[in-house]
Amino acid sequence: QVHLAESGGGSVQAGGSLRLSCTASTYAYNTYCMAWFRQAPGKERERVALIRRDGSTNYADSVKGRFTVSKDNAKRTLFLQMNSLNPEDTAMYSCAADVTAECSERSILYWGQGTQVTVSS
């Protein structure tokens, strides 16, 4: 069963915006914490943003002020609004769900397949 399915990736020029979506199964959406991770070629996976069941959020320093994570409970969908994109944001973006508040790579229970974001200068 596919628990998480991302969409919305693509190619954009520097300074542009994209909005990623992640549709979740009931099991995945009812977890405690959902997050967006990204991994660029040759680099380690990085957690970009997370949102917990209570609505609290957390962002990586590299995206603070530019990215916004949100959820639509009625649609069981997680979003990542990305503004002021730069080439360093180029990566495969994946959504994830965790039954704990940690939302770290080691504790994640469900992973999506990922969607590619490419930012050109």
PDB file of C-alpha atoms in Angstrom:
ATOM      1  CA  GLN A   1       0.000   0.000   0.000  1.00  0.00           C
ATOM      2  CA  VAL A   2       1.225   3.452  -0.914  1.00  0.00           C
ATOM      3  CA  HIS A   3       1.012   5.602   2.185  1.00  0.00           C
ATOM      4  CA  LEU A   4       2.523   8.827   0.882  1.00  0.00           C
ATOM      5  CA  ALA A   5       2.488  10.221  -2.667  1.00  0.00           C
ATOM      6  CA  GLU A   6       4.232  13.460  -3.579  1.00  0.00           C
ATOM      7  CA  SER A   7       3.546  15.789  -6.483  1.00  0.00           C
ATOM      8  CA  GLY A   8       4.396  19.298  -7.586  1.00  0.00           C
ATOM      9  CA  GLY A   9       8.084  19.056  -8.297  1.00  0.00           C
ATOM     10  CA  GLY A  10       9.628  20.447 -11.443  1.00  0.00           C
ATOM     11  CA  SER A  11      12.122  22.887 -12.863  1.00  0.00           C
ATOM     12  CA  VAL A  12      12.156  26.558 -11.987  1.00  0.00           C
ATOM     13  CA  GLN A  13      14.542  29.467 -12.300  1.00  0.00           C
ATOM     14  CA  ALA A  14      16.244  30.993  -9.311  1.00  0.00           C
ATOM     15  CA  GLY A  15      13.909  33.286  -7.430  1.00  0.00           C
ATOM     16  CA  GLY A  16      10.861  31.285  -8.437  1.00  0.00           C
ATOM     17  CA  SER A  17       8.371  29.294  -6.379  1.00  0.00           C
ATOM     18  CA  LEU A  18       6.962  25.786  -6.245  1.00  0.00           C
ATOM     19  CA  ARG A  19       4.410  24.095  -4.052  1.00  0.00           C
ATOM     20  CA  LEU A  20       4.845  20.440  -3.244  1.00  0.00           C
ATOM     21  CA  SER A  21       1.934  18.265  -2.169  1.00  0.00           C
ATOM     22  CA  CYS A  22       1.904  14.936  -0.389  1.00  0.00           C
ATOM     23  CA  THR A  23      -1.305  12.952  -0.221  1.00  0.00           C
ATOM     24  CA  ALA A  24      -1.354  10.520   2.666  1.00  0.00           C
ATOM     25  CA  SER A  25      -3.200   7.379   3.569  1.00  0.00           C
ATOM     26  CA  THR A  26      -5.270   7.495   6.733  1.00  0.00           C
ATOM     27  CA  TYR A  27      -2.552   5.575   8.591  1.00  0.00           C
ATOM     28  CA  ALA A  28       0.211   7.952   7.529  1.00  0.00           C
ATOM     29  CA  TYR A  29      -1.762  11.124   8.051  1.00  0.00           C
ATOM     30  CA  ASN A  30      -2.793  10.158  11.576  1.00  0.00           C
ATOM     31  CA  THR A  31       0.798   9.851  12.710  1.00  0.00           C
ATOM     32  CA  TYR A  32       2.197  12.347  15.195  1.00  0.00           C
ATOM     33  CA  CYS A  33       4.569  14.181  12.908  1.00  0.00           C
ATOM     34  CA  MET A  34       4.922  14.727   9.172  1.00  0.00           C
ATOM     35  CA  ALA A  35       7.953  16.177   7.467  1.00  0.00           C
ATOM     36  CA  TRP A  36       9.668  17.051   4.223  1.00  0.00           C
ATOM     37  CA  PHE A  37      13.183  15.793   3.583  1.00  0.00           C
ATOM     38  CA  ARG A  38      15.464  16.450   0.643  1.00  0.00           C
ATOM     39  CA  GLN A  39      18.562  14.840  -0.752  1.00  0.00           C
ATOM     40  CA  ALA A  40      20.843  16.284  -3.382  1.00  0.00           C
ATOM     41  CA  PRO A  41      23.306  14.114  -5.335  1.00  0.00           C
ATOM     42  CA  GLY A  42      26.359  13.348  -3.239  1.00  0.00           C
ATOM     43  CA  LYS A  43      24.875  14.900  -0.114  1.00  0.00           C
ATOM     44  CA  GLU A  44      23.224  13.521   2.986  1.00  0.00           C
ATOM     45  CA  ARG A  45      19.479  13.594   3.388  1.00  0.00           C
ATOM     46  CA  GLU A  46      18.319  16.750   5.153  1.00  0.00           C
ATOM     47  CA  ARG A  47      15.083  17.420   6.975  1.00  0.00           C
ATOM     48  CA  VAL A  48      13.642  20.611   5.556  1.00  0.00           C
ATOM     49  CA  ALA A  49      10.488  21.131   7.595  1.00  0.00           C
ATOM     50  CA  LEU A  50       8.147  19.317   9.913  1.00  0.00           C
ATOM     51  CA  ILE A  51       4.666  19.814  11.285  1.00  0.00           C
ATOM     52  CA  ARG A  52       3.281  17.995  14.268  1.00  0.00           C
ATOM     53  CA  ARG A  53      -0.280  17.005  15.030  1.00  0.00           C
ATOM     54  CA  ASP A  54      -0.705  20.080  17.214  1.00  0.00           C
ATOM     55  CA  GLY A  55       0.286  22.329  14.324  1.00  0.00           C
ATOM     56  CA  SER A  56       3.722  23.250  15.605  1.00  0.00           C
ATOM     57  CA  THR A  57       6.379  23.540  12.922  1.00  0.00           C
ATOM     58  CA  ASN A  58      10.132  23.485  12.606  1.00  0.00           C
ATOM     59  CA  TYR A  59      12.408  24.444   9.710  1.00  0.00           C
ATOM     60  CA  ALA A  60      15.984  23.912   8.687  1.00  0.00           C
ATOM     61  CA  ASP A  61      18.005  27.112   8.937  1.00  0.00           C
ATOM     62  CA  SER A  62      18.670  26.978   5.212  1.00  0.00           C
ATOM     63  CA  VAL A  63      14.983  27.409   4.355  1.00  0.00           C
ATOM     64  CA  LYS A  64      13.639  29.574   7.186  1.00  0.00           C
ATOM     65  CA  GLY A  65      11.672  32.512   5.871  1.00  0.00           C
ATOM     66  CA  ARG A  66      11.413  30.962   2.397  1.00  0.00           C
ATOM     67  CA  PHE A  67       9.580  27.654   2.890  1.00  0.00           C
ATOM     68  CA  THR A  68       6.266  27.048   4.637  1.00  0.00           C
ATOM     69  CA  VAL A  69       4.872  23.659   5.644  1.00  0.00           C
ATOM     70  CA  SER A  70       1.138  23.191   6.116  1.00  0.00           C
ATOM     71  CA  LYS A  71      -1.585  20.556   6.131  1.00  0.00           C
ATOM     72  CA  ASP A  72      -5.132  20.196   4.856  1.00  0.00           C
ATOM     73  CA  ASN A  73      -6.845  17.771   7.210  1.00  0.00           C
ATOM     74  CA  ALA A  74      -9.922  17.361   5.043  1.00  0.00           C
ATOM     75  CA  LYS A  75      -7.768  16.201   2.130  1.00  0.00           C
ATOM     76  CA  ARG A  76      -5.123  14.392   4.218  1.00  0.00           C
ATOM     77  CA  THR A  77      -2.510  16.373   2.344  1.00  0.00           C
ATOM     78  CA  LEU A  78       0.801  17.872   3.400  1.00  0.00           C
ATOM     79  CA  PHE A  79       2.171  20.912   1.548  1.00  0.00           C
ATOM     80  CA  LEU A  80       5.503  22.624   1.199  1.00  0.00           C
ATOM     81  CA  GLN A  81       5.377  26.123  -0.248  1.00  0.00           C
ATOM     82  CA  MET A  82       8.847  27.037  -1.497  1.00  0.00           C
ATOM     83  CA  ASN A  83       9.629  30.644  -2.375  1.00  0.00           C
ATOM     84  CA  SER A  84      12.820  32.447  -3.401  1.00  0.00           C
ATOM     85  CA  LEU A  85      14.287  29.201  -4.644  1.00  0.00           C
ATOM     86  CA  ASN A  86      17.989  29.023  -5.428  1.00  0.00           C
ATOM     87  CA  PRO A  87      20.151  26.363  -7.099  1.00  0.00           C
ATOM     88  CA  GLU A  88      21.176  25.001  -3.685  1.00  0.00           C
ATOM     89  CA  ASP A  89      17.559  23.889  -3.210  1.00  0.00           C
ATOM     90  CA  THR A  90      17.894  21.424  -6.082  1.00  0.00           C
ATOM     91  CA  ALA A  91      17.188  17.956  -4.690  1.00  0.00           C
ATOM     92  CA  MET A  92      14.779  15.063  -4.481  1.00  0.00           C
ATOM     93  CA  TYR A  93      12.101  16.037  -1.980  1.00  0.00           C
ATOM     94  CA  SER A  94      10.290  13.360  -0.003  1.00  0.00           C
ATOM     95  CA  CYS A  95       7.518  13.532   2.507  1.00  0.00           C
ATOM     96  CA  ALA A  96       7.580  11.357   5.587  1.00  0.00           C
ATOM     97  CA  ALA A  97       5.466  10.427   8.582  1.00  0.00           C
ATOM     98  CA  ASP A  98       6.491   9.471  12.089  1.00  0.00           C
ATOM     99  CA  VAL A  99       4.501   8.040  14.973  1.00  0.00           C
ATOM    100  CA  THR A 100       6.739   9.929  17.396  1.00  0.00           C
ATOM    101  CA  ALA A 101       7.439  13.626  17.823  1.00  0.00           C
ATOM    102  CA  GLU A 102      11.042  13.154  16.777  1.00  0.00           C
ATOM    103  CA  CYS A 103      10.443  13.149  13.012  1.00  0.00           C
ATOM    104  CA  SER A 104      14.069  12.246  12.409  1.00  0.00           C
ATOM    105  CA  GLU A 105      15.333  10.133   9.568  1.00  0.00           C
ATOM    106  CA  ARG A 106      15.913   7.167  11.888  1.00  0.00           C
ATOM    107  CA  SER A 107      12.410   7.239  13.376  1.00  0.00           C
ATOM    108  CA  ILE A 108      10.339   7.827  10.262  1.00  0.00           C
ATOM    109  CA  LEU A 109       7.784   5.088   9.665  1.00  0.00           C
ATOM    110  CA  TYR A 110       6.489   6.002   6.200  1.00  0.00           C
ATOM    111  CA  TRP A 111       8.385   7.505   3.245  1.00  0.00           C
ATOM    112  CA  GLY A 112       7.103   8.799  -0.055  1.00  0.00           C
ATOM    113  CA  GLN A 113       8.825   8.063  -3.353  1.00  0.00           C
ATOM    114  CA  GLY A 114       9.956  11.635  -3.808  1.00  0.00           C
ATOM    115  CA  THR A 115       9.567  14.418  -6.334  1.00  0.00           C
ATOM    116  CA  GLN A 116      12.461  16.175  -8.064  1.00  0.00           C
ATOM    117  CA  VAL A 117      12.989  19.916  -7.713  1.00  0.00           C
ATOM    118  CA  THR A 118      15.532  21.545  -9.997  1.00  0.00           C
ATOM    119  CA  VAL A 119      16.427  25.225  -9.692  1.00  0.00           C
ATOM    120  CA  SER A 120      18.508  26.810 -12.423  1.00  0.00           C
ATOM    121  CA  SER A 121      20.516  29.996 -12.095  1.00  0.00           C
TER     122      SER A 121
END
